Amino acid sequence: MENTGTRPKSSENPRQPDDRELARLAARIKDWGAELGFQKIGVCDTELSAHEAHLQRWLERGFHGEMGYMARHGTRRSRPAELVPGTVRVITARMDYATDAAAPAAELLEDPAQALVSRYALGRDYHKVLRARLRKLAGRIEAVIGAFGYRVFVDSAPVLEKALAAKSGLGWIGKHSNLLDRQAGSWFFLGEIYTDLPLPVDRPVEEHCGDCTRCIDACPTGAIVAPYQVDARRCISYLTIELKGAIPVELRPLMGNRIYGCDDCQLVCPWNRFARPSDEDDFLPRHGLDSATLVTLFGWSEAEFLARTEGSAIRRTGYTGWRRNIAVALGNCTGLEGAPRAAVIEALEARRGDPEELVREHVEWALERLARD
Ligand code: B12
Ligand code: SF4
Ligand code: SF4
């Protein structure tokens, strides 16, 4: 959890800015945000009761699976002032991560022997990138107005990031449940600054999903059980990143070669045609992760895994999760013949004696599936 805020002492900040000063400050915050590499900055108040009800229902239905942290914080997730007392506004920020430098996901999905790492995880861990920039943004505000109360968050605490971003006009929540924007699609990260500054708020944008259901239809595992409702337990992103134990057997064949996260619901979204590539070097693919074969990645030792995922979001799945995920993808390499098939089987057989029972079980599943092919 973030702990970067400063609380104003009344003697440090004796005069509250008036409405005109606050409006001017909000405009400057947006300019500074752009200078710091954010594509959009918005401001909203903290009233999230409709979202709180949706969140509650999502939890009651058990859609969070093993993500205990989603249930743990009571109403603090949907009531910002309970998480950070004194919060009256949230400054929200969007940073795009799509890159032209990566091998196209659609092509990788067609070749079962290739590994598919979701677009957001190809480069540097976004938490680090956004957090550092948001701290700079808060620093700029402080340099102008003096000490003020704030805290910076990037997917690091009980915060309803998409709801806050939607409220502050950064986009609308699509049927796949991600936030999207008409000019930018959905390939972006979100971050926030909770603050006690009563800045003027922005208006939400209209939603533009209309009759479209492409994301729902394209989901390989049927995880989008209704518009705006994702059962995480079926989502490949959850299965490959958040789930620590065995991947349910019935879902394994549906995962294809997606070894870390999944982008299918975004790949088919028509608004992503308007996404602009990011010019952040931090989000460029590292270690050939956008074009590696499954066999290559399965051969990584733990030391190689740790070295090549340093500063990357992929660390979250751990070396055991990495091998588990790739074993499933190798088991999905049906339809291969000759040398490529032999290479897949050889790679799996080499890990039959893996020290981890979890990995061994997924390797056996994969070999059995290929034996039936
Ligand atoms: C838990 C989580 C997950 C879980 C659960 C996903 C989910 N939909 O909740 C899993 C592991 C599956 C996941 C996957 C992904 N995630 Co995620 N995840 C989060 C996290 C930590 C919390 C999200 C949350 O609050 N879920 C709770 C449920 C209740 O929210 P919800 O389903 O969106 O429902 C809300 C609305 O849709 C609405 N609602 C719900 N039901 C209904 C019904 C109706 C009728 C209406 C109108 C509205 C409505 O109200 C709810 C509350 O706001 C956030 C970071 C954060 N702290 O916010 C990142 C975050 C949402 N993830 C992010 C990303 C990038 C992803 C992936 C794309 C990664 C990948 N490529 O693999 C996938 C996308 C999968 C998908 N289709 O959602 C980004 C999204 C950026 C964006 N443009 O929106 C975030 C914001 C992280 C960040 N800081 O950038 N994620
Ligand atoms: S990320 Fe993949 S599995 Fe999850 S909802 Fe989207 S398409 Fe379905
Ligand atoms: S694919 Fe269609 S329904 Fe899904 S988010 Fe995009 S526009 Fe909305």
Short mmCIF file of C-alpha atoms and ligand atoms in Angstrom, two decimals:
data_model
loop_
_atom_site.label_atom_id
_atom_site.label_comp_id
_atom_site.label_asym_id
_atom_site.label_seq_id
_atom_site.Cartn_x
_atom_site.Cartn_y
_atom_site.Cartn_z
CA MET A 1 0.00 0.00 0.00
CA GLU A 2 1.13 3.48 -0.82
CA ASN A 3 2.22 5.76 1.96
CA THR A 4 3.51 8.81 0.20
CA GLY A 5 1.11 11.47 1.30
CA THR A 6 1.65 14.49 3.39
CA ARG A 7 -0.98 15.94 5.70
CA PRO A 8 -1.13 19.70 5.90
CA LYS A 9 -0.61 21.27 9.26
CA SER A 10 -3.04 24.13 9.65
CA SER A 11 -0.15 26.53 10.25
CA GLU A 12 1.44 25.46 6.95
CA ASN A 13 -1.64 26.05 4.84
CA PRO A 14 -3.68 28.68 6.59
CA ARG A 15 -5.70 30.02 3.62
CA GLN A 16 -7.83 27.70 1.49
CA PRO A 17 -7.76 28.57 -2.25
CA ASP A 18 -10.99 30.06 -3.65
CA ASP A 19 -12.99 28.55 -6.55
CA ARG A 20 -11.17 30.53 -9.25
CA GLU A 21 -7.80 29.52 -7.90
CA LEU A 22 -8.93 25.90 -7.72
CA ALA A 23 -10.17 26.00 -11.33
CA ARG A 24 -6.84 27.45 -12.46
CA LEU A 25 -4.99 24.84 -10.45
CA ALA A 26 -7.05 22.00 -12.00
CA ALA A 27 -6.14 23.27 -15.49
CA ARG A 28 -2.48 23.42 -14.55
CA ILE A 29 -2.60 19.88 -13.09
CA LYS A 30 -3.84 18.67 -16.49
CA ASP A 31 -1.00 20.47 -18.29
CA TRP A 32 1.57 19.08 -15.87
CA GLY A 33 0.08 15.62 -16.29
CA ALA A 34 0.54 15.87 -20.06
CA GLU A 35 4.14 17.02 -19.59
CA LEU A 36 4.75 14.01 -17.36
CA GLY A 37 3.54 11.59 -20.04
CA PHE A 38 -0.11 11.05 -19.06
CA GLN A 39 -2.54 11.07 -21.95
CA LYS A 40 -5.43 12.28 -19.82
CA ILE A 41 -6.08 13.60 -16.32
CA GLY A 42 -9.50 13.97 -14.71
CA VAL A 43 -10.99 14.91 -11.36
CA CYS A 44 -14.00 13.41 -9.58
CA ASP A 45 -15.68 13.45 -6.20
CA THR A 46 -15.83 10.37 -3.98
CA GLU A 47 -19.50 9.31 -4.34
CA LEU A 48 -19.40 5.72 -5.61
CA SER A 49 -22.57 4.18 -4.16
CA ALA A 50 -23.78 2.62 -7.46
CA HIS A 51 -20.36 1.03 -7.98
CA GLU A 52 -20.30 -0.10 -4.36
CA ALA A 53 -23.50 -2.07 -4.99
CA HIS A 54 -22.01 -3.69 -8.13
CA LEU A 55 -18.82 -4.54 -6.26
CA GLN A 56 -20.81 -6.08 -3.43
CA ARG A 57 -22.81 -8.24 -5.79
CA TRP A 58 -19.66 -9.33 -7.63
CA LEU A 59 -18.15 -10.42 -4.31
CA GLU A 60 -21.32 -12.17 -3.17
CA ARG A 61 -21.30 -14.23 -6.34
CA GLY A 62 -17.73 -15.28 -5.57
CA PHE A 63 -16.43 -13.82 -8.86
CA HIS A 64 -13.21 -12.74 -7.14
CA GLY A 65 -12.17 -16.37 -6.60
CA GLU A 66 -9.00 -16.54 -4.50
CA MET A 67 -8.34 -12.78 -4.67
CA GLY A 68 -9.04 -12.38 -0.97
CA TYR A 69 -7.74 -8.81 -1.09
CA MET A 70 -10.81 -7.81 -3.12
CA ALA A 71 -13.11 -8.73 -0.23
CA ARG A 72 -10.86 -7.86 2.69
CA HIS A 73 -11.29 -4.10 2.96
CA GLY A 74 -15.03 -3.69 3.52
CA THR A 75 -16.30 -0.38 2.21
CA ARG A 76 -12.87 1.25 2.11
CA ARG A 77 -12.56 0.31 -1.59
CA SER A 78 -15.72 2.15 -2.56
CA ARG A 79 -15.46 5.02 -0.05
CA PRO A 80 -12.19 6.87 -0.63
CA ALA A 81 -12.47 8.94 2.56
CA GLU A 82 -12.54 5.73 4.61
CA LEU A 83 -9.23 4.70 3.07
CA VAL A 84 -7.62 8.13 3.33
CA PRO A 85 -9.48 10.39 5.78
CA GLY A 86 -10.00 13.89 4.48
CA THR A 87 -10.19 12.86 0.81
CA VAL A 88 -12.77 14.92 -1.11
CA ARG A 89 -11.46 14.56 -4.67
CA VAL A 90 -9.59 12.04 -6.74
CA ILE A 91 -7.24 13.09 -9.54
CA THR A 92 -7.26 10.22 -12.04
CA ALA A 93 -4.65 9.57 -14.70
CA ARG A 94 -4.42 7.50 -17.86
CA MET A 95 -1.19 6.27 -19.46
CA ASP A 96 -1.28 4.41 -22.78
CA TYR A 97 0.84 1.29 -23.26
CA ALA A 98 0.14 -0.06 -26.74
CA THR A 99 3.30 -0.37 -28.81
CA ASP A 100 3.94 -0.91 -32.51
CA ALA A 101 7.24 -2.55 -31.65
CA ALA A 102 5.61 -5.78 -30.43
CA ALA A 103 4.80 -8.71 -32.69
CA PRO A 104 1.04 -8.53 -33.40
CA ALA A 105 -0.99 -10.54 -30.90
CA ALA A 106 -3.40 -11.78 -33.58
CA GLU A 107 -0.51 -13.48 -35.42
CA LEU A 108 0.86 -15.05 -32.24
CA LEU A 109 -2.55 -16.47 -31.39
CA GLU A 110 -2.56 -18.33 -34.69
CA ASP A 111 0.69 -20.18 -33.97
CA PRO A 112 0.24 -22.50 -30.97
CA ALA A 113 4.01 -22.92 -30.50
CA GLN A 114 4.47 -19.18 -29.87
CA ALA A 115 4.01 -17.74 -26.39
CA LEU A 116 1.48 -15.00 -25.89
CA VAL A 117 2.25 -12.56 -23.09
CA SER A 118 -0.46 -9.94 -22.75
CA ARG A 119 0.45 -6.52 -24.10
CA TYR A 120 0.48 -4.76 -20.77
CA ALA A 121 3.20 -6.99 -19.34
CA LEU A 122 5.76 -6.90 -22.18
CA GLY A 123 7.73 -3.96 -20.79
CA ARG A 124 8.54 -2.45 -17.42
CA ASP A 125 6.10 -2.94 -14.55
CA TYR A 126 3.50 -0.20 -14.96
CA HIS A 127 3.06 0.21 -11.21
CA LYS A 128 6.58 1.60 -11.00
CA VAL A 129 6.24 3.82 -14.05
CA LEU A 130 2.91 5.42 -13.12
CA ARG A 131 3.63 5.76 -9.42
CA ALA A 132 6.86 7.67 -10.03
CA ARG A 133 5.08 10.06 -12.42
CA LEU A 134 2.12 10.60 -10.09
CA ARG A 135 4.51 11.43 -7.28
CA LYS A 136 6.12 14.02 -9.53
CA LEU A 137 2.71 15.44 -10.33
CA ALA A 138 1.86 15.72 -6.64
CA GLY A 139 5.28 17.32 -6.11
CA ARG A 140 4.51 19.97 -8.72
CA ILE A 141 1.21 20.80 -7.04
CA GLU A 142 2.97 21.05 -3.72
CA ALA A 143 5.64 23.34 -5.16
CA VAL A 144 2.93 25.80 -6.15
CA ILE A 145 0.37 25.61 -3.34
CA GLY A 146 2.44 24.32 -0.44
CA ALA A 147 1.75 21.22 1.62
CA PHE A 148 -1.55 19.52 0.91
CA GLY A 149 -3.09 16.17 1.80
CA TYR A 150 -2.65 13.47 -0.80
CA ARG A 151 -1.84 9.85 -1.50
CA VAL A 152 -0.80 8.20 -4.73
CA PHE A 153 -2.20 4.83 -5.89
CA VAL A 154 -1.57 2.55 -8.84
CA ASP A 155 -3.42 -0.74 -8.45
CA SER A 156 -1.78 -0.98 -5.05
CA ALA A 157 -4.59 -0.55 -2.52
CA PRO A 158 -8.36 -0.95 -2.17
CA VAL A 159 -9.26 1.59 -4.83
CA LEU A 160 -12.05 1.30 -7.44
CA GLU A 161 -9.84 2.63 -10.22
CA LYS A 162 -12.17 2.12 -13.19
CA ALA A 163 -15.15 3.64 -11.39
CA LEU A 164 -13.14 6.73 -10.42
CA ALA A 165 -11.72 7.08 -13.91
CA ALA A 166 -15.21 6.77 -15.42
CA LYS A 167 -16.60 9.38 -13.03
CA SER A 168 -13.86 11.81 -13.96
CA GLY A 169 -14.38 11.53 -17.70
CA LEU A 170 -11.40 9.34 -18.66
CA GLY A 171 -13.70 6.98 -20.56
CA TRP A 172 -16.60 4.61 -20.01
CA ILE A 173 -16.65 1.10 -18.58
CA GLY A 174 -17.12 -1.29 -21.52
CA LYS A 175 -18.98 -4.57 -21.49
CA HIS A 176 -15.66 -6.33 -20.93
CA SER A 177 -15.44 -4.17 -17.76
CA ASN A 178 -12.30 -2.28 -18.81
CA LEU A 179 -12.33 1.46 -19.23
CA LEU A 180 -12.22 2.71 -22.80
CA ASP A 181 -12.14 5.96 -24.66
CA ARG A 182 -13.34 6.86 -28.17
CA GLN A 183 -10.01 8.33 -29.21
CA ALA A 184 -7.75 5.87 -27.39
CA GLY A 185 -9.43 2.48 -27.03
CA SER A 186 -8.59 0.62 -23.81
CA TRP A 187 -4.84 -0.06 -23.96
CA PHE A 188 -4.01 2.12 -21.01
CA PHE A 189 -3.25 1.95 -17.30
CA LEU A 190 -4.89 3.94 -14.54
CA GLY A 191 -3.52 5.66 -11.46
CA GLU A 192 -4.88 8.13 -8.90
CA ILE A 193 -4.06 10.84 -6.42
CA TYR A 194 -6.49 11.01 -3.50
CA THR A 195 -6.56 14.57 -2.22
CA ASP A 196 -8.19 16.95 0.23
CA LEU A 197 -8.16 19.78 -2.34
CA PRO A 198 -11.75 20.60 -3.38
CA LEU A 199 -10.88 20.87 -7.09
CA PRO A 200 -13.68 21.30 -9.65
CA VAL A 201 -14.84 17.93 -10.99
CA ASP A 202 -15.01 16.71 -14.60
CA ARG A 203 -18.08 15.18 -16.23
CA PRO A 204 -18.29 11.50 -17.19
CA VAL A 205 -18.34 10.72 -20.94
CA GLU A 206 -21.22 8.97 -22.68
CA GLU A 207 -20.87 5.25 -23.15
CA HIS A 208 -20.46 3.93 -26.68
CA CYS A 209 -20.78 0.15 -26.56
CA GLY A 210 -24.27 0.25 -28.05
CA ASP A 211 -25.42 -3.16 -29.33
CA CYS A 212 -21.88 -4.47 -29.71
CA THR A 213 -21.08 -7.74 -27.91
CA ARG A 214 -17.78 -8.59 -29.59
CA CYS A 215 -15.80 -8.84 -26.36
CA ILE A 216 -18.37 -11.15 -24.78
CA ASP A 217 -18.45 -13.37 -27.87
CA ALA A 218 -14.64 -13.47 -28.20
CA CYS A 219 -13.78 -14.44 -24.63
CA PRO A 220 -12.17 -17.89 -24.91
CA THR A 221 -13.44 -19.08 -21.53
CA GLY A 222 -16.83 -17.35 -21.32
CA ALA A 223 -15.62 -15.23 -18.42
CA ILE A 224 -17.77 -12.21 -19.32
CA VAL A 225 -20.90 -13.81 -17.94
CA ALA A 226 -23.05 -10.72 -18.64
CA PRO A 227 -22.30 -7.23 -19.89
CA TYR A 228 -19.99 -5.48 -17.36
CA GLN A 229 -19.61 -8.65 -15.30
CA VAL A 230 -16.44 -10.68 -15.37
CA ASP A 231 -16.28 -13.91 -13.40
CA ALA A 232 -12.58 -13.72 -12.63
CA ARG A 233 -12.47 -17.44 -11.87
CA ARG A 234 -12.89 -18.10 -15.59
CA CYS A 235 -10.72 -15.22 -16.82
CA ILE A 236 -7.35 -16.28 -18.27
CA SER A 237 -5.77 -13.24 -16.69
CA TYR A 238 -6.78 -14.53 -13.26
CA LEU A 239 -5.87 -18.14 -14.08
CA THR A 240 -2.35 -17.25 -15.25
CA ILE A 241 -1.53 -14.48 -12.77
CA GLU A 242 -3.63 -14.49 -9.61
CA LEU A 243 -4.47 -18.17 -9.11
CA LYS A 244 -1.73 -19.90 -7.17
CA GLY A 245 -2.90 -23.52 -7.36
CA ALA A 246 -3.96 -25.85 -10.15
CA ILE A 247 -5.75 -24.43 -13.17
CA PRO A 248 -9.18 -26.09 -13.51
CA VAL A 249 -8.79 -28.93 -16.02
CA GLU A 250 -11.86 -27.96 -18.06
CA LEU A 251 -10.46 -24.46 -18.69
CA ARG A 252 -6.95 -25.52 -19.72
CA PRO A 253 -7.71 -26.39 -23.36
CA LEU A 254 -9.45 -23.03 -23.77
CA MET A 255 -6.37 -21.06 -22.77
CA GLY A 256 -4.42 -21.76 -25.97
CA ASN A 257 -0.96 -20.20 -25.86
CA ARG A 258 -1.85 -17.34 -23.48
CA ILE A 259 0.78 -17.74 -20.76
CA TYR A 260 0.51 -14.44 -18.91
CA GLY A 261 -2.73 -12.48 -18.96
CA CYS A 262 -5.11 -12.27 -21.87
CA ASP A 263 -6.10 -9.55 -24.30
CA ASP A 264 -8.78 -11.14 -26.45
CA CYS A 265 -11.66 -8.96 -25.22
CA GLN A 266 -9.63 -5.88 -26.05
CA LEU A 267 -8.21 -7.16 -29.33
CA VAL A 268 -11.70 -7.43 -30.82
CA CYS A 269 -13.00 -4.12 -29.49
CA PRO A 270 -13.66 -1.74 -32.42
CA TRP A 271 -12.55 1.29 -30.39
CA ASN A 272 -9.02 -0.08 -30.16
CA ARG A 273 -8.57 0.77 -33.83
CA PHE A 274 -8.14 4.32 -32.56
CA ALA A 275 -5.48 3.46 -29.97
CA ARG A 276 -2.27 5.41 -30.46
CA PRO A 277 1.09 3.77 -29.77
CA SER A 278 2.81 4.85 -26.58
CA ASP A 279 6.15 6.62 -26.87
CA GLU A 280 7.29 5.35 -23.46
CA ASP A 281 10.50 3.34 -23.83
CA ASP A 282 9.54 1.63 -20.56
CA PHE A 283 6.67 -0.16 -22.30
CA LEU A 284 8.77 -1.58 -25.15
CA PRO A 285 8.96 -5.39 -25.12
CA ARG A 286 11.88 -6.79 -23.14
CA HIS A 287 13.90 -9.99 -23.62
CA GLY A 288 12.00 -10.87 -26.81
CA LEU A 289 8.89 -11.65 -24.74
CA ASP A 290 6.69 -10.62 -27.64
CA SER A 291 8.11 -13.21 -30.01
CA ALA A 292 9.47 -16.13 -27.97
CA THR A 293 8.41 -19.74 -28.42
CA LEU A 294 6.87 -21.70 -25.58
CA VAL A 295 9.74 -24.18 -25.68
CA THR A 296 12.30 -21.39 -25.23
CA LEU A 297 10.48 -19.88 -22.25
CA PHE A 298 9.86 -23.30 -20.68
CA GLY A 299 13.61 -23.87 -20.74
CA TRP A 300 14.36 -20.80 -18.58
CA SER A 301 16.03 -21.67 -15.30
CA GLU A 302 14.84 -19.92 -12.15
CA ALA A 303 17.87 -17.61 -12.33
CA GLU A 304 17.01 -16.73 -15.92
CA PHE A 305 13.37 -16.15 -14.99
CA LEU A 306 14.37 -13.83 -12.16
CA ALA A 307 16.92 -11.94 -14.25
CA ARG A 308 14.60 -11.50 -17.24
CA THR A 309 11.55 -10.48 -15.27
CA GLU A 310 13.33 -7.98 -13.08
CA GLY A 311 11.22 -4.81 -12.95
CA SER A 312 8.43 -6.59 -14.86
CA ALA A 313 4.85 -7.32 -13.81
CA ILE A 314 5.46 -10.96 -14.75
CA ARG A 315 7.24 -11.52 -11.44
CA ARG A 316 3.75 -11.70 -9.89
CA THR A 317 3.08 -15.20 -11.19
CA GLY A 318 6.37 -16.52 -9.80
CA TYR A 319 8.61 -19.12 -11.38
CA THR A 320 6.24 -21.93 -10.42
CA GLY A 321 3.24 -20.18 -12.00
CA TRP A 322 5.34 -19.47 -15.09
CA ARG A 323 6.15 -23.17 -15.61
CA ARG A 324 2.55 -24.17 -14.81
CA ASN A 325 1.19 -21.73 -17.39
CA ILE A 326 3.63 -22.73 -20.10
CA ALA A 327 2.99 -26.44 -19.47
CA VAL A 328 -0.71 -25.82 -20.18
CA ALA A 329 0.11 -23.89 -23.35
CA LEU A 330 2.45 -26.68 -24.50
CA GLY A 331 -0.36 -29.17 -23.92
CA ASN A 332 -2.48 -27.01 -26.20
CA CYS A 333 0.04 -27.42 -29.06
CA THR A 334 -2.21 -29.91 -30.77
CA GLY A 335 -2.06 -30.18 -34.55
CA LEU A 336 1.73 -29.82 -34.74
CA GLU A 337 3.75 -32.40 -36.65
CA GLY A 338 7.36 -33.40 -37.15
CA ALA A 339 10.16 -31.46 -35.50
CA PRO A 340 7.96 -28.77 -33.85
CA ARG A 341 5.83 -31.48 -32.18
CA ALA A 342 8.93 -33.41 -31.11
CA ALA A 343 10.41 -30.25 -29.57
CA VAL A 344 7.24 -29.65 -27.53
CA ILE A 345 7.16 -33.22 -26.21
CA GLU A 346 10.87 -33.18 -25.43
CA ALA A 347 10.50 -29.93 -23.48
CA LEU A 348 7.63 -31.35 -21.44
CA GLU A 349 9.43 -34.64 -20.77
CA ALA A 350 12.46 -32.74 -19.54
CA ARG A 351 10.26 -31.30 -16.77
CA ARG A 352 8.57 -34.52 -15.71
CA GLY A 353 10.85 -34.57 -12.69
CA ASP A 354 10.22 -30.90 -11.82
CA PRO A 355 10.65 -30.34 -8.05
CA GLU A 356 7.17 -28.78 -7.82
CA GLU A 357 4.20 -31.16 -7.74
CA LEU A 358 2.00 -28.42 -9.23
CA VAL A 359 4.24 -28.19 -12.29
CA ARG A 360 4.56 -31.98 -12.62
CA GLU A 361 0.76 -32.38 -12.62
CA HIS A 362 0.34 -29.80 -15.41
CA VAL A 363 3.18 -31.40 -17.38
CA GLU A 364 1.48 -34.83 -17.15
CA TRP A 365 -1.82 -33.28 -18.24
CA ALA A 366 -0.09 -31.73 -21.25
CA LEU A 367 1.67 -34.95 -22.27
CA GLU A 368 -1.57 -36.93 -22.00
CA ARG A 369 -3.41 -34.39 -24.12
CA LEU A 370 -0.71 -34.51 -26.80
CA ALA A 371 -0.67 -38.32 -26.72
CA ARG A 372 -4.38 -38.28 -27.64
CA ASP A 373 -3.76 -35.81 -30.49
C1 B12 B 1 -9.16 -7.47 -9.64
C2 B12 B 1 -8.61 -6.99 -10.96
C3 B12 B 1 -8.58 -7.90 -12.01
C4 B12 B 1 -9.25 -9.26 -11.93
C5 B12 B 1 -10.77 -9.09 -12.05
C6 B12 B 1 -11.19 -8.24 -13.26
C7 B12 B 1 -12.42 -7.39 -13.04
N1 B12 B 1 -13.13 -7.14 -14.11
O1 B12 B 1 -12.71 -6.96 -11.94
C8 B12 B 1 -8.56 -10.01 -13.10
C9 B12 B 1 -7.33 -10.74 -12.58
C10 B12 B 1 -9.42 -11.01 -13.85
C11 B12 B 1 -8.10 -8.83 -13.95
C12 B12 B 1 -7.85 -8.93 -15.31
C13 B12 B 1 -7.45 -7.87 -16.10
N2 B12 B 1 -7.06 -6.66 -15.68
CO1 B12 B 1 -7.28 -6.05 -13.86
N3 B12 B 1 -7.56 -5.27 -12.18
C14 B12 B 1 -8.15 -5.67 -11.09
C15 B12 B 1 -8.18 -4.58 -10.03
C16 B12 B 1 -7.09 -4.85 -8.99
C17 B12 B 1 -9.54 -4.41 -9.34
C18 B12 B 1 -10.74 -4.38 -10.31
C19 B12 B 1 -12.04 -4.34 -9.55
O2 B12 B 1 -12.28 -3.42 -8.79
N4 B12 B 1 -12.87 -5.35 -9.71
C20 B12 B 1 -14.14 -5.43 -8.99
C21 B12 B 1 -15.27 -5.62 -9.96
C22 B12 B 1 -16.59 -5.55 -9.22
O3 B12 B 1 -15.18 -4.55 -10.88
P1 B12 B 1 -15.79 -4.64 -12.32
O4 B12 B 1 -16.02 -6.02 -12.73
O5 B12 B 1 -15.02 -3.75 -13.23
O6 B12 B 1 -17.23 -3.97 -12.05
C23 B12 B 1 -17.34 -2.56 -11.97
C24 B12 B 1 -18.09 -1.97 -13.16
O7 B12 B 1 -18.00 -2.80 -14.30
C25 B12 B 1 -19.45 -1.73 -12.67
N5 B12 B 1 -20.40 -2.80 -12.90
C26 B12 B 1 -20.37 -4.04 -12.42
N6 B12 B 1 -21.47 -4.72 -12.78
C27 B12 B 1 -22.22 -3.90 -13.49
C28 B12 B 1 -23.45 -4.10 -14.08
C29 B12 B 1 -24.01 -3.07 -14.78
C30 B12 B 1 -25.33 -3.31 -15.41
C31 B12 B 1 -23.34 -1.82 -14.88
C32 B12 B 1 -23.92 -0.70 -15.63
C33 B12 B 1 -22.09 -1.65 -14.27
C34 B12 B 1 -21.55 -2.69 -13.58
O8 B12 B 1 -19.33 -1.56 -11.26
C35 B12 B 1 -18.22 -2.29 -10.74
C36 B12 B 1 -17.52 -1.45 -9.67
O9 B12 B 1 -16.97 -0.30 -10.25
C37 B12 B 1 -7.86 -3.30 -10.89
C38 B12 B 1 -7.05 -2.22 -10.18
C39 B12 B 1 -7.91 -1.47 -9.20
N7 B12 B 1 -7.45 -1.37 -7.98
O10 B12 B 1 -8.99 -1.03 -9.55
C40 B12 B 1 -7.09 -3.87 -12.12
C41 B12 B 1 -7.40 -3.27 -13.50
C42 B12 B 1 -8.89 -3.15 -13.62
N8 B12 B 1 -6.92 -4.29 -14.43
C43 B12 B 1 -6.43 -3.83 -15.50
C44 B12 B 1 -6.03 -4.63 -16.61
C45 B12 B 1 -5.17 -3.96 -17.67
C46 B12 B 1 -6.45 -5.97 -16.68
C47 B12 B 1 -6.32 -6.89 -17.92
C48 B12 B 1 -6.57 -6.21 -19.25
C49 B12 B 1 -4.90 -7.52 -17.87
C50 B12 B 1 -4.63 -8.57 -18.94
N9 B12 B 1 -4.35 -8.17 -20.17
O11 B12 B 1 -4.63 -9.74 -18.64
C51 B12 B 1 -7.39 -7.98 -17.60
C52 B12 B 1 -8.76 -7.64 -18.19
C53 B12 B 1 -9.82 -8.66 -17.85
C54 B12 B 1 -11.21 -8.05 -17.85
N10 B12 B 1 -11.98 -8.22 -18.92
O12 B12 B 1 -11.60 -7.43 -16.84
C55 B12 B 1 -6.44 -2.30 -15.52
C56 B12 B 1 -7.58 -1.83 -16.44
C57 B12 B 1 -7.26 -0.57 -17.26
C58 B12 B 1 -8.46 -0.18 -18.08
N11 B12 B 1 -8.21 0.36 -19.26
O13 B12 B 1 -9.59 -0.34 -17.66
C59 B12 B 1 -6.64 -1.96 -14.00
C60 B12 B 1 -7.46 -0.71 -13.73
C61 B12 B 1 -5.22 -1.82 -13.38
C62 B12 B 1 -4.57 -0.47 -13.72
N12 B12 B 1 -4.20 0.31 -12.70
O14 B12 B 1 -4.39 -0.08 -14.83
N13 B12 B 1 -8.02 -7.70 -13.23
S1 SF4 B 2 -9.06 -11.15 -20.46
FE1 SF4 B 2 -9.46 -12.94 -21.80
S2 SF4 B 2 -10.38 -14.47 -20.49
FE2 SF4 B 2 -10.48 -12.49 -19.37
S3 SF4 B 2 -12.48 -11.64 -19.90
FE3 SF4 B 2 -11.05 -10.82 -21.43
S4 SF4 B 2 -11.14 -12.30 -23.13
FE4 SF4 B 2 -12.06 -13.30 -21.35
S1 SF4 B 3 -16.05 -4.94 -27.83
FE1 SF4 B 3 -17.97 -3.79 -28.08
S2 SF4 B 3 -19.16 -4.24 -26.23
FE2 SF4 B 3 -17.04 -4.80 -25.80
S3 SF4 B 3 -16.17 -2.99 -24.85
FE3 SF4 B 3 -15.72 -2.84 -27.05
S4 SF4 B 3 -17.43 -1.64 -27.88
FE4 SF4 B 3 -18.05 -2.32 -25.84
#
